[in-house]
PQR file of N, CA, C, O and H, with PARSE charges and radii, in Angstrom:
ATOM      1  N   ALA A   1      -0.750 -12.297  11.035 -0.4000 1.5000
ATOM      2  CA  ALA A   1      -0.592 -11.569  10.949 -0.0000 2.0000
ATOM      3  C   ALA A   1      -0.761 -10.947   9.539  0.5500 1.7000
ATOM      4  O   ALA A   1       0.028 -11.377   8.697 -0.5500 1.4000
ATOM      5  N   LEU A   2      -1.968  -9.677   8.992 -0.4000 1.5000
ATOM      6  CA  LEU A   2      -2.678  -9.873   7.794 -0.0000 2.0000
ATOM      7  C   LEU A   2      -0.657  -8.806   6.767  0.5500 1.7000
ATOM      8  O   LEU A   2      -0.304  -9.118   5.629 -0.5500 1.4000
ATOM      9  H   LEU A   2      -2.608  -9.327   9.675  0.4000 1.0000
ATOM     10  N   ALA A   3       0.115  -7.748   7.627 -0.4000 1.5000
ATOM     11  CA  ALA A   3       0.859  -7.058   7.164 -0.0000 2.0000
ATOM     12  C   ALA A   3       1.962  -8.468   6.027  0.5500 1.7000
ATOM     13  O   ALA A   3       2.337  -8.712   4.881 -0.5500 1.4000
ATOM     14  H   ALA A   3      -0.172  -7.494   8.551  0.4000 1.0000
ATOM     15  N   ALA A   4       2.007  -8.998   7.514 -0.4000 1.5000
ATOM     16  CA  ALA A   4       2.780 -10.522   7.316 -0.0000 2.0000
ATOM     17  C   ALA A   4       2.843 -11.264   5.909  0.5500 1.7000
ATOM     18  O   ALA A   4       3.706 -12.108   5.668 -0.5500 1.4000
ATOM     19  H   ALA A   4       1.703  -8.799   8.446  0.4000 1.0000
ATOM     20  N   ARG A   5       1.757 -10.842   4.903 -0.4000 1.5000
ATOM     21  CA  ARG A   5       1.608 -11.692   3.769 -0.0000 2.0000
ATOM     22  C   ARG A   5       2.093 -10.460   2.456  0.5500 1.7000
ATOM     23  O   ARG A   5       2.509 -10.564   1.302 -0.5500 1.4000
ATOM     24  H   ARG A   5       1.056 -10.156   5.099  0.4000 1.0000
ATOM     25  N   LEU A   6       1.844  -9.581   3.165 -0.4000 1.5000
ATOM     26  CA  LEU A   6       2.673  -7.810   1.384 -0.0000 2.0000
ATOM     27  C   LEU A   6       4.222  -8.665   1.851  0.5500 1.7000
ATOM     28  O   LEU A   6       4.807  -9.139   2.825 -0.5500 1.4000
ATOM     29  H   LEU A   6       1.506  -9.497   4.102  0.4000 1.0000
ATOM     30  N   THR A   7       4.359  -8.426   0.220 -0.4000 1.5000
ATOM     31  CA  THR A   7       5.202  -8.730  -0.250 -0.0000 2.0000
ATOM     32  C   THR A   7       5.807  -7.044   0.442  0.5500 1.7000
ATOM     33  O   THR A   7       5.005  -6.213   0.867 -0.5500 1.4000
ATOM     34  H   THR A   7       3.883  -8.042  -0.572  0.4000 1.0000
ATOM     35  N   GLU A   8       7.939  -6.719   0.420 -0.4000 1.5000
ATOM     36  CA  GLU A   8       7.868  -5.765   0.669 -0.0000 2.0000
ATOM     37  C   GLU A   8       8.034  -4.785   0.514  0.5500 1.7000
ATOM     38  O   GLU A   8       8.227  -3.795   1.219 -0.5500 1.4000
ATOM     39  H   GLU A   8       8.591  -7.394   0.074  0.4000 1.0000
ATOM     40  N   ARG A   9       7.894  -5.232  -1.566 -0.4000 1.5000
ATOM     41  CA  ARG A   9       7.173  -3.941  -2.274 -0.0000 2.0000
ATOM     42  C   ARG A   9       5.797  -3.688  -1.620  0.5500 1.7000
ATOM     43  O   ARG A   9       6.169  -3.014  -0.660 -0.5500 1.4000
ATOM     44  H   ARG A   9       7.737  -6.037  -2.139  0.4000 1.0000
ATOM     45  N   GLU A  10       4.825  -3.754  -1.532 -0.4000 1.5000
ATOM     46  CA  GLU A  10       3.183  -4.173  -1.386 -0.0000 2.0000
ATOM     47  C   GLU A  10       3.523  -3.877   0.229  0.5500 1.7000
ATOM     48  O   GLU A  10       2.343  -4.069   0.523 -0.5500 1.4000
ATOM     49  H   GLU A  10       4.523  -4.302  -2.312  0.4000 1.0000
ATOM     50  N   ALA A  11       4.094  -3.593   1.435 -0.4000 1.5000
ATOM     51  CA  ALA A  11       4.502  -2.620   2.141 -0.0000 2.0000
ATOM     52  C   ALA A  11       5.231  -1.461   1.870  0.5500 1.7000
ATOM     53  O   ALA A  11       4.949  -0.421   2.465 -0.5500 1.4000
ATOM     54  H   ALA A  11       5.052  -3.436   1.196  0.4000 1.0000
ATOM     55  N   ASP A  12       5.944  -1.497   1.221 -0.4000 1.5000
ATOM     56  CA  ASP A  12       6.803   0.389   0.366 -0.0000 2.0000
ATOM     57  C   ASP A  12       5.551   0.922  -0.385  0.5500 1.7000
ATOM     58  O   ASP A  12       5.475   2.143  -0.521 -0.5500 1.4000
ATOM     59  H   ASP A  12       6.173  -2.342   0.738  0.4000 1.0000
ATOM     60  N   VAL A  13       4.414   0.023  -0.960 -0.4000 1.5000
ATOM     61  CA  VAL A  13       3.845   1.001  -1.223 -0.0000 2.0000
ATOM     62  C   VAL A  13       2.118   1.517  -0.845  0.5500 1.7000
ATOM     63  O   VAL A  13       1.418   2.254  -1.539 -0.5500 1.4000
ATOM     64  H   VAL A  13       4.476  -0.969  -0.849  0.4000 1.0000
ATOM     65  N   LEU A  14       1.830   0.995   0.190 -0.4000 1.5000
ATOM     66  CA  LEU A  14       0.994   0.672   1.824 -0.0000 2.0000
ATOM     67  C   LEU A  14       1.375   1.899   2.379  0.5500 1.7000
ATOM     68  O   LEU A  14       0.588   2.772   2.745 -0.5500 1.4000
ATOM     69  H   LEU A  14       2.399   0.396   0.754  0.4000 1.0000
ATOM     70  N   ARG A  15       2.597   1.951   2.434 -0.4000 1.5000
ATOM     71  CA  ARG A  15       3.168   2.970   3.788 -0.0000 2.0000
ATOM     72  C   ARG A  15       3.472   4.754   2.873  0.5500 1.7000
ATOM     73  O   ARG A  15       3.634   5.868   3.370 -0.5500 1.4000
ATOM     74  H   ARG A  15       3.237   1.242   2.136  0.4000 1.0000
ATOM     75  N   ALA A  16       3.444   4.378   1.661 -0.4000 1.5000
ATOM     76  CA  ALA A  16       3.647   5.664   0.687 -0.0000 2.0000
ATOM     77  C   ALA A  16       1.618   5.858   0.800  0.5500 1.7000
ATOM     78  O   ALA A  16       1.151   6.865   1.332 -0.5500 1.4000
ATOM     79  H   ALA A  16       3.312   3.473   1.256  0.4000 1.0000
ATOM     80  N   LEU A  17       0.996   5.113   0.412 -0.4000 1.5000
ATOM     81  CA  LEU A  17      -0.368   5.930   0.717 -0.0000 2.0000
ATOM     82  C   LEU A  17      -0.804   6.238   1.815  0.5500 1.7000
ATOM     83  O   LEU A  17      -1.461   7.251   2.058 -0.5500 1.4000
ATOM     84  H   LEU A  17       1.375   4.295  -0.021  0.4000 1.0000
ATOM     85  N   ALA A  18      -0.461   5.342   2.631 -0.4000 1.5000
ATOM     86  CA  ALA A  18      -0.119   5.997   4.137 -0.0000 2.0000
ATOM     87  C   ALA A  18       0.045   7.362   4.210  0.5500 1.7000
ATOM     88  O   ALA A  18      -0.607   8.107   4.941 -0.5500 1.4000
ATOM     89  H   ALA A  18       0.072   4.520   2.434  0.4000 1.0000
ATOM     90  N   GLU A  19       1.091   7.750   3.299 -0.4000 1.5000
ATOM     91  CA  GLU A  19       1.685   9.030   3.342 -0.0000 2.0000
ATOM     92  C   GLU A  19       0.727  10.498   2.650  0.5500 1.7000
ATOM     93  O   GLU A  19       0.826  11.724   2.700 -0.5500 1.4000
ATOM     94  H   GLU A  19       1.620   7.145   2.705  0.4000 1.0000
ATOM     95  N   GLY A  20       0.284  10.009   2.348 -0.4000 1.5000
ATOM     96  CA  GLY A  20      -0.978  10.319   0.637 -0.0000 2.0000
ATOM     97  C   GLY A  20      -0.737  10.983  -0.261  0.5500 1.7000
ATOM     98  O   GLY A  20      -1.326  11.985  -0.667 -0.5500 1.4000
ATOM     99  H   GLY A  20       0.204   9.013   2.307  0.4000 1.0000
ATOM    100  N   LEU A  21       0.614  10.207  -0.841 -0.4000 1.5000
ATOM    101  CA  LEU A  21       0.722   9.686  -1.920 -0.0000 2.0000
ATOM    102  C   LEU A  21      -0.126   9.741  -3.255  0.5500 1.7000
ATOM    103  O   LEU A  21      -1.214  10.070  -2.783 -0.5500 1.4000
ATOM    104  H   LEU A  21       1.093   9.393  -0.511  0.4000 1.0000
ATOM    105  N   SER A  22      -0.273   9.659  -4.255 -0.4000 1.5000
ATOM    106  CA  SER A  22      -0.646   9.791  -5.415 -0.0000 2.0000
ATOM    107  C   SER A  22       0.259   8.372  -5.864  0.5500 1.7000
ATOM    108  O   SER A  22       1.440   8.100  -5.643 -0.5500 1.4000
ATOM    109  H   SER A  22       0.611   9.392  -4.639  0.4000 1.0000
ATOM    110  N   ASN A  23      -1.298   7.249  -6.910 -0.4000 1.5000
ATOM    111  CA  ASN A  23      -0.182   6.262  -7.566 -0.0000 2.0000
ATOM    112  C   ASN A  23       1.055   6.466  -8.184  0.5500 1.7000
ATOM    113  O   ASN A  23       2.088   5.800  -8.126 -0.5500 1.4000
ATOM    114  H   ASN A  23      -2.257   7.469  -7.089  0.4000 1.0000
ATOM    115  N   VAL A  24       0.645   8.022  -9.091 -0.4000 1.5000
ATOM    116  CA  VAL A  24       2.491   8.955  -9.642 -0.0000 2.0000
ATOM    117  C   VAL A  24       3.337   9.296  -9.502  0.5500 1.7000
ATOM    118  O   VAL A  24       4.361   9.470 -10.163 -0.5500 1.4000
ATOM    119  H   VAL A  24      -0.194   8.564  -9.138  0.4000 1.0000
ATOM    120  N   GLU A  25       2.839   9.531  -8.064 -0.4000 1.5000
ATOM    121  CA  GLU A  25       4.071   9.422  -7.048 -0.0000 2.0000
ATOM    122  C   GLU A  25       4.580   7.974  -6.702  0.5500 1.7000
ATOM    123  O   GLU A  25       5.451   7.228  -7.150 -0.5500 1.4000
ATOM    124  H   GLU A  25       2.007   9.390  -7.527  0.4000 1.0000
ATOM    125  N   ILE A  26       4.004   7.939  -6.089 -0.4000 1.5000
ATOM    126  CA  ILE A  26       5.030   6.901  -5.671 -0.0000 2.0000
ATOM    127  C   ILE A  26       5.469   5.445  -6.724  0.5500 1.7000
ATOM    128  O   ILE A  26       5.878   4.367  -6.291 -0.5500 1.4000
ATOM    129  H   ILE A  26       3.297   8.545  -5.725  0.4000 1.0000
ATOM    130  N   ALA A  27       5.242   5.806  -8.174 -0.4000 1.5000
ATOM    131  CA  ALA A  27       6.181   5.113  -9.581 -0.0000 2.0000
ATOM    132  C   ALA A  27       6.599   6.008  -9.355  0.5500 1.7000
ATOM    133  O   ALA A  27       7.687   5.781  -8.827 -0.5500 1.4000
ATOM    134  H   ALA A  27       4.910   6.681  -8.526  0.4000 1.0000
ATOM    135  N   ARG A  28       6.436   6.906  -9.414 -0.4000 1.5000
ATOM    136  CA  ARG A  28       8.354   7.929  -9.319 -0.0000 2.0000
ATOM    137  C   ARG A  28       9.211   7.637  -8.271  0.5500 1.7000
ATOM    138  O   ARG A  28      10.432   7.516  -8.172 -0.5500 1.4000
ATOM    139  H   ARG A  28       5.552   7.090  -9.843  0.4000 1.0000
ATOM    140  N   SER A  29       8.287   7.557  -7.529 -0.4000 1.5000
ATOM    141  CA  SER A  29       9.239   7.270  -6.232 -0.0000 2.0000
ATOM    142  C   SER A  29      10.202   5.954  -6.122  0.5500 1.7000
ATOM    143  O   SER A  29      11.270   5.736  -5.550 -0.5500 1.4000
ATOM    144  H   SER A  29       7.295   7.656  -7.610  0.4000 1.0000
ATOM    145  N   MET A  30       9.193   5.071  -7.055 -0.4000 1.5000
ATOM    146  CA  MET A  30       9.614   3.759  -6.676 -0.0000 2.0000
ATOM    147  C   MET A  30      10.387   3.261  -8.156  0.5500 1.7000
ATOM    148  O   MET A  30      10.998   2.199  -8.274 -0.5500 1.4000
ATOM    149  H   MET A  30       8.326   5.249  -7.519  0.4000 1.0000
ATOM    150  N   HIS A  31      10.212   4.249  -9.201 -0.4000 1.5000
ATOM    151  CA  HIS A  31      10.503   4.032 -10.817 -0.0000 2.0000
ATOM    152  C   HIS A  31      10.147   2.735 -10.805  0.5500 1.7000
ATOM    153  O   HIS A  31      10.872   1.794 -11.128 -0.5500 1.4000
ATOM    154  H   HIS A  31       9.716   5.111  -9.105  0.4000 1.0000
ATOM    155  N   VAL A  32       9.018   2.681 -10.428 -0.4000 1.5000
ATOM    156  CA  VAL A  32       8.117   2.036 -11.393 -0.0000 2.0000
ATOM    157  C   VAL A  32       6.515   2.751 -12.810  0.5500 1.7000
ATOM    158  O   VAL A  32       5.994   3.843 -12.586 -0.5500 1.4000
ATOM    159  H   VAL A  32       8.429   3.445 -10.165  0.4000 1.0000
ATOM    160  N   SER A  33       6.215   2.175 -13.643 -0.4000 1.5000
ATOM    161  CA  SER A  33       5.044   2.272 -14.193 -0.0000 2.0000
ATOM    162  C   SER A  33       3.849   2.680 -12.881  0.5500 1.7000
ATOM    163  O   SER A  33       4.227   2.751 -11.712 -0.5500 1.4000
ATOM    164  H   SER A  33       6.638   1.287 -13.825  0.4000 1.0000
ATOM    165  N   PRO A  34       2.927   2.834 -13.135 -0.5600 1.5000
ATOM    166  CA  PRO A  34       1.837   3.900 -12.707  0.2800 2.0000
ATOM    167  C   PRO A  34       1.293   2.806 -12.522  0.5500 1.7000
ATOM    168  O   PRO A  34       1.141   2.648 -11.310 -0.5500 1.4000
ATOM    169  N   GLU A  35       0.793   1.680 -13.291 -0.4000 1.5000
ATOM    170  CA  GLU A  35       0.260   0.023 -13.530 -0.0000 2.0000
ATOM    171  C   GLU A  35       0.520  -0.685 -12.325  0.5500 1.7000
ATOM    172  O   GLU A  35      -0.333  -1.255 -11.645 -0.5500 1.4000
ATOM    173  H   GLU A  35       0.917   1.808 -14.275  0.4000 1.0000
ATOM    174  N   THR A  36       1.612  -0.627 -12.118 -0.4000 1.5000
ATOM    175  CA  THR A  36       2.618  -1.731 -11.526 -0.0000 2.0000
ATOM    176  C   THR A  36       1.894  -0.828  -9.750  0.5500 1.7000
ATOM    177  O   THR A  36       1.062  -1.349  -9.007 -0.5500 1.4000
ATOM    178  H   THR A  36       2.305  -0.163 -12.670  0.4000 1.0000
ATOM    179  N   VAL A  37       2.648   0.736  -9.513 -0.4000 1.5000
ATOM    180  CA  VAL A  37       1.867   0.464  -8.516 -0.0000 2.0000
ATOM    181  C   VAL A  37      -0.164   0.393  -8.210  0.5500 1.7000
ATOM    182  O   VAL A  37      -0.456   0.661  -7.044 -0.5500 1.4000
ATOM    183  H   VAL A  37       3.324   1.159 -10.117  0.4000 1.0000
ATOM    184  N   LYS A  38      -1.400   0.070  -9.151 -0.4000 1.5000
ATOM    185  CA  LYS A  38      -2.134  -0.060  -9.396 -0.0000 2.0000
ATOM    186  C   LYS A  38      -1.723  -1.752  -9.350  0.5500 1.7000
ATOM    187  O   LYS A  38      -2.564  -2.624  -9.134 -0.5500 1.4000
ATOM    188  H   LYS A  38      -1.163  -0.148 -10.098  0.4000 1.0000
ATOM    189  N   THR A  39      -0.919  -1.901  -9.486 -0.4000 1.5000
ATOM    190  CA  THR A  39      -0.891  -4.020  -9.324 -0.0000 2.0000
ATOM    191  C   THR A  39      -0.400  -4.583  -8.338  0.5500 1.7000
ATOM    192  O   THR A  39      -0.774  -5.708  -8.007 -0.5500 1.4000
ATOM    193  H   THR A  39      -0.236  -1.192  -9.661  0.4000 1.0000
ATOM    194  N   HIS A  40       0.742  -3.757  -7.532 -0.4000 1.5000
ATOM    195  CA  HIS A  40       0.274  -3.487  -6.341 -0.0000 2.0000
ATOM    196  C   HIS A  40      -0.840  -3.421  -4.858  0.5500 1.7000
ATOM    197  O   HIS A  40      -0.997  -3.977  -3.771 -0.5500 1.4000
ATOM    198  H   HIS A  40       1.045  -2.843  -7.801  0.4000 1.0000
ATOM    199  N   ILE A  41      -1.400  -2.386  -5.671 -0.4000 1.5000
ATOM    200  CA  ILE A  41      -2.482  -1.797  -4.991 -0.0000 2.0000
ATOM    201  C   ILE A  41      -3.298  -2.816  -4.991  0.5500 1.7000
ATOM    202  O   ILE A  41      -3.524  -3.217  -3.849 -0.5500 1.4000
ATOM    203  H   ILE A  41      -1.272  -1.934  -6.555  0.4000 1.0000
ATOM    204  N   LYS A  42      -3.931  -3.505  -5.977 -0.4000 1.5000
ATOM    205  CA  LYS A  42      -4.730  -4.689  -6.375 -0.0000 2.0000
ATOM    206  C   LYS A  42      -4.086  -6.022  -4.517  0.5500 1.7000
ATOM    207  O   LYS A  42      -4.533  -6.256  -3.394 -0.5500 1.4000
ATOM    208  H   LYS A  42      -3.747  -3.180  -6.904  0.4000 1.0000
ATOM    209  N   HIS A  43      -3.365  -6.273  -5.023 -0.4000 1.5000
ATOM    210  CA  HIS A  43      -3.054  -7.266  -4.191 -0.0000 2.0000
ATOM    211  C   HIS A  43      -3.326  -6.623  -3.106  0.5500 1.7000
ATOM    212  O   HIS A  43      -4.464  -6.965  -2.785 -0.5500 1.4000
ATOM    213  H   HIS A  43      -3.002  -6.084  -5.935  0.4000 1.0000
ATOM    214  N   ILE A  44      -2.980  -5.998  -2.481 -0.4000 1.5000
ATOM    215  CA  ILE A  44      -2.649  -5.415  -0.515 -0.0000 2.0000
ATOM    216  C   ILE A  44      -4.469  -5.019  -0.185  0.5500 1.7000
ATOM    217  O   ILE A  44      -5.128  -4.987   0.854 -0.5500 1.4000
ATOM    218  H   ILE A  44      -2.055  -5.719  -2.742  0.4000 1.0000
ATOM    219  N   LEU A  45      -4.646  -4.885  -0.951 -0.4000 1.5000
ATOM    220  CA  LEU A  45      -6.719  -5.145  -0.639 -0.0000 2.0000
ATOM    221  C   LEU A  45      -7.048  -5.744  -0.672  0.5500 1.7000
ATOM    222  O   LEU A  45      -8.041  -5.758   0.056 -0.5500 1.4000
ATOM    223  H   LEU A  45      -4.111  -4.911  -1.796  0.4000 1.0000
ATOM    224  N   GLY A  46      -6.724  -7.429  -1.693 -0.4000 1.5000
ATOM    225  CA  GLY A  46      -7.050  -8.253  -1.625 -0.0000 2.0000
ATOM    226  C   GLY A  46      -6.763  -9.120  -0.389  0.5500 1.7000
ATOM    227  O   GLY A  46      -7.576  -9.918   0.080 -0.5500 1.4000
ATOM    228  H   GLY A  46      -5.917  -7.417  -2.284  0.4000 1.0000
ATOM    229  N   LYS A  47      -5.274  -8.842   0.196 -0.4000 1.5000
ATOM    230  CA  LYS A  47      -4.743  -9.561   1.011 -0.0000 2.0000
ATOM    231  C   LYS A  47      -5.116  -9.186   2.480  0.5500 1.7000
ATOM    232  O   LYS A  47      -5.024  -9.834   3.523 -0.5500 1.4000
ATOM    233  H   LYS A  47      -4.614  -8.194  -0.185  0.4000 1.0000
ATOM    234  N   LEU A  48      -5.712  -7.526   2.134 -0.4000 1.5000
ATOM    235  CA  LEU A  48      -5.850  -7.460   3.724 -0.0000 2.0000
ATOM    236  C   LEU A  48      -7.087  -7.542   4.164  0.5500 1.7000
ATOM    237  O   LEU A  48      -7.552  -7.896   5.248 -0.5500 1.4000
ATOM    238  H   LEU A  48      -5.788  -7.000   1.287  0.4000 1.0000
ATOM    239  N   HIS A  49      -7.799  -6.981   2.685 -0.4000 1.5000
ATOM    240  CA  HIS A  49      -9.831  -8.210   3.220 -0.0000 2.0000
ATOM    241  C   HIS A  49     -10.042  -6.962   3.244  0.5500 1.7000
ATOM    242  O   HIS A  49     -10.868  -6.708   4.121 -0.5500 1.4000
ATOM    243  H   HIS A  49      -7.421  -6.693   1.805  0.4000 1.0000
ATOM    244  N   VAL A  50      -9.362  -5.202   2.192 -0.4000 1.5000
ATOM    245  CA  VAL A  50     -10.254  -4.340   2.333 -0.0000 2.0000
ATOM    246  C   VAL A  50     -10.644  -4.264   1.151  0.5500 1.7000
ATOM    247  O   VAL A  50     -10.388  -5.103   0.288 -0.5500 1.4000
ATOM    248  H   VAL A  50      -8.691  -5.408   1.480  0.4000 1.0000
ATOM    249  N   ARG A  51     -11.679  -2.673   0.902 -0.4000 1.5000
ATOM    250  CA  ARG A  51     -12.725  -2.651  -0.711 -0.0000 2.0000
ATOM    251  C   ARG A  51     -11.611  -1.415  -1.121  0.5500 1.7000
ATOM    252  O   ARG A  51     -11.484  -1.423  -2.346 -0.5500 1.4000
ATOM    253  H   ARG A  51     -11.887  -1.991   1.603  0.4000 1.0000
ATOM    254  N   ASP A  52     -10.924  -0.555  -0.607 -0.4000 1.5000
ATOM    255  CA  ASP A  52     -10.341   0.596  -1.568 -0.0000 2.0000
ATOM    256  C   ASP A  52      -8.649   1.201  -0.372  0.5500 1.7000
ATOM    257  O   ASP A  52      -8.001   0.905   0.631 -0.5500 1.4000
ATOM    258  H   ASP A  52     -11.028  -0.548   0.387  0.4000 1.0000
ATOM    259  N   ARG A  53      -8.718   1.850  -1.118 -0.4000 1.5000
ATOM    260  CA  ARG A  53      -7.547   2.679  -0.676 -0.0000 2.0000
ATOM    261  C   ARG A  53      -7.731   2.831   1.029  0.5500 1.7000
ATOM    262  O   ARG A  53      -7.368   2.575   2.177 -0.5500 1.4000
ATOM    263  H   ARG A  53      -9.244   2.091  -1.934  0.4000 1.0000
ATOM    264  N   THR A  54      -8.411   3.324   0.309 -0.4000 1.5000
ATOM    265  CA  THR A  54      -9.361   4.052   2.052 -0.0000 2.0000
ATOM    266  C   THR A  54      -9.470   3.529   3.241  0.5500 1.7000
ATOM    267  O   THR A  54      -9.416   4.264   4.227 -0.5500 1.4000
ATOM    268  H   THR A  54      -8.706   3.532  -0.623  0.4000 1.0000
ATOM    269  N   GLN A  55      -9.611   2.429   3.339 -0.4000 1.5000
ATOM    270  CA  GLN A  55      -9.592   1.739   3.404 -0.0000 2.0000
ATOM    271  C   GLN A  55      -8.274   0.643   4.557  0.5500 1.7000
ATOM    272  O   GLN A  55      -8.099   0.304   5.727 -0.5500 1.4000
ATOM    273  H   GLN A  55      -9.655   1.832   2.538  0.4000 1.0000
ATOM    274  N   ALA A  56      -7.516   0.463   2.847 -0.4000 1.5000
ATOM    275  CA  ALA A  56      -6.103   0.559   3.641 -0.0000 2.0000
ATOM    276  C   ALA A  56      -5.147   0.764   4.361  0.5500 1.7000
ATOM    277  O   ALA A  56      -4.339   0.006   4.897 -0.5500 1.4000
ATOM    278  H   ALA A  56      -7.658   0.739   1.897  0.4000 1.0000
ATOM    279  N   VAL A  57      -5.340   2.421   4.347 -0.4000 1.5000
ATOM    280  CA  VAL A  57      -4.737   3.494   4.819 -0.0000 2.0000
ATOM    281  C   VAL A  57      -5.375   3.636   6.430  0.5500 1.7000
ATOM    282  O   VAL A  57      -4.666   4.150   7.295 -0.5500 1.4000
ATOM    283  H   VAL A  57      -5.996   3.037   3.911  0.4000 1.0000
ATOM    284  N   VAL A  58      -6.728   3.154   6.752 -0.4000 1.5000
ATOM    285  CA  VAL A  58      -7.157   3.204   7.507 -0.0000 2.0000
ATOM    286  C   VAL A  58      -6.623   1.825   8.363  0.5500 1.7000
ATOM    287  O   VAL A  58      -6.204   1.976   9.511 -0.5500 1.4000
ATOM    288  H   VAL A  58      -7.304   2.737   6.049  0.4000 1.0000
ATOM    289  N   TRP A  59      -6.658   0.693   7.838 -0.4000 1.5000
ATOM    290  CA  TRP A  59      -6.053  -0.360   8.681 -0.0000 2.0000
ATOM    291  C   TRP A  59      -4.724   0.239   8.508  0.5500 1.7000
ATOM    292  O   TRP A  59      -5.259   0.731   7.514 -0.5500 1.4000
ATOM    293  H   TRP A  59      -6.998   0.570   6.906  0.4000 1.0000
ATOM    294  N   ALA A  60      -3.693   0.621   8.494 -0.4000 1.5000
ATOM    295  CA  ALA A  60      -1.696   0.984   8.232 -0.0000 2.0000
ATOM    296  C   ALA A  60      -2.196   2.105   9.238  0.5500 1.7000
ATOM    297  O   ALA A  60      -1.255   2.446   9.955 -0.5500 1.4000
ATOM    298  H   ALA A  60      -3.258   0.221   9.301  0.4000 1.0000
ATOM    299  N   TYR A  61      -3.255   2.726   9.499 -0.4000 1.5000
ATOM    300  CA  TYR A  61      -3.484   3.800  10.647 -0.0000 2.0000
ATOM    301  C   TYR A  61      -3.411   2.699  12.175  0.5500 1.7000
ATOM    302  O   TYR A  61      -2.558   2.762  13.059 -0.5500 1.4000
ATOM    303  H   TYR A  61      -4.019   2.449   8.916  0.4000 1.0000
ATOM    304  N   ARG A  62      -4.388   1.906  12.110 -0.4000 1.5000
ATOM    305  CA  ARG A  62      -5.272   1.068  13.533 -0.0000 2.0000
ATOM    306  C   ARG A  62      -4.211   0.455  13.569  0.5500 1.7000
ATOM    307  O   ARG A  62      -3.296   1.013  14.175 -0.5500 1.4000
ATOM    308  H   ARG A  62      -5.081   1.855  11.391  0.4000 1.0000
ATOM    309  N   THR A  63      -3.876  -1.213  12.802 -0.4000 1.5000
ATOM    310  CA  THR A  63      -2.295  -1.930  13.200 -0.0000 2.0000
ATOM    311  C   THR A  63      -1.351  -1.074  14.154  0.5500 1.7000
ATOM    312  O   THR A  63      -0.803  -1.346  15.222 -0.5500 1.4000
ATOM    313  H   THR A  63      -4.619  -1.667  12.310  0.4000 1.0000
ATOM    314  N   GLY A  64      -1.374   0.095  13.336 -0.4000 1.5000
ATOM    315  CA  GLY A  64       0.437   0.920  13.593 -0.0000 2.0000
ATOM    316  C   GLY A  64       1.314   0.406  12.654  0.5500 1.7000
ATOM    317  O   GLY A  64       2.490   0.756  12.753 -0.5500 1.4000
ATOM    318  H   GLY A  64      -1.819   0.316  12.468  0.4000 1.0000
ATOM    319  N   PHE A  65       0.871  -0.645  11.416 -0.4000 1.5000
ATOM    320  CA  PHE A  65       1.233  -1.027  10.421 -0.0000 2.0000
ATOM    321  C   PHE A  65       2.358   0.986   9.473  0.5500 1.7000
ATOM    322  O   PHE A  65       3.535   1.264   9.240 -0.5500 1.4000
ATOM    323  H   PHE A  65      -0.084  -0.929  11.336  0.4000 1.0000
ATOM    324  N   ALA A  66       1.013   1.725   9.302 -0.4000 1.5000
ATOM    325  CA  ALA A  66       1.515   2.969   8.806 -0.0000 2.0000
ATOM    326  C   ALA A  66       2.977   3.667   9.720  0.5500 1.7000
ATOM    327  O   ALA A  66       3.906   4.065   9.016 -0.5500 1.4000
ATOM    328  H   ALA A  66       0.058   1.500   9.492  0.4000 1.0000
ATOM    329  N   ASP A  67       3.096   3.770  11.084 -0.4000 1.5000
ATOM    330  CA  ASP A  67       4.711   3.854  11.514 -0.0000 2.0000
ATOM    331  C   ASP A  67       5.177   3.388  11.511  0.5500 1.7000
ATOM    332  O   ASP A  67       5.873   3.578  12.508 -0.5500 1.4000
ATOM    333  H   ASP A  67       2.342   3.447  11.655  0.4000 1.0000
ATOM    334  N   ARG A  68       5.476   2.673  11.039 -0.4000 1.5000
ATOM    335  CA  ARG A  68       7.304   0.416  11.011 -0.0000 2.0000
ATOM    336  C   ARG A  68       7.177   1.411  10.221  0.5500 1.7000
ATOM    337  O   ARG A  68       6.348   2.185   9.743 -0.5500 1.4000
ATOM    338  H   ARG A  68       4.911   2.519  10.229  0.4000 1.0000
ATOM    339  N   ARG A  69       8.949   0.973  10.244 -0.4000 1.5000
ATOM    340  CA  ARG A  69       9.800   1.870   8.802 -0.0000 2.0000
ATOM    341  C   ARG A  69      10.151   0.092   8.729  0.5500 1.7000
ATOM    342  O   ARG A  69      10.855  -0.362   7.827 -0.5500 1.4000
ATOM    343  H   ARG A  69       9.622   0.343  10.632  0.4000 1.0000
TER
END
């Protein structure tokens, strides 16, 4: 499964994206820089084979990933 390829941190970022948080909000909540969040998102997009953060969120909801904790 594609979700299994995500690191724990990437999974956390994807869940935050699915909640509608901005990069800055995610960075604050994870105590990292916005640049680090951008890097995580880039890796997520590559691992899920999606074009942008919107498609990543759609993927998260379609697969039920967004509902997992």
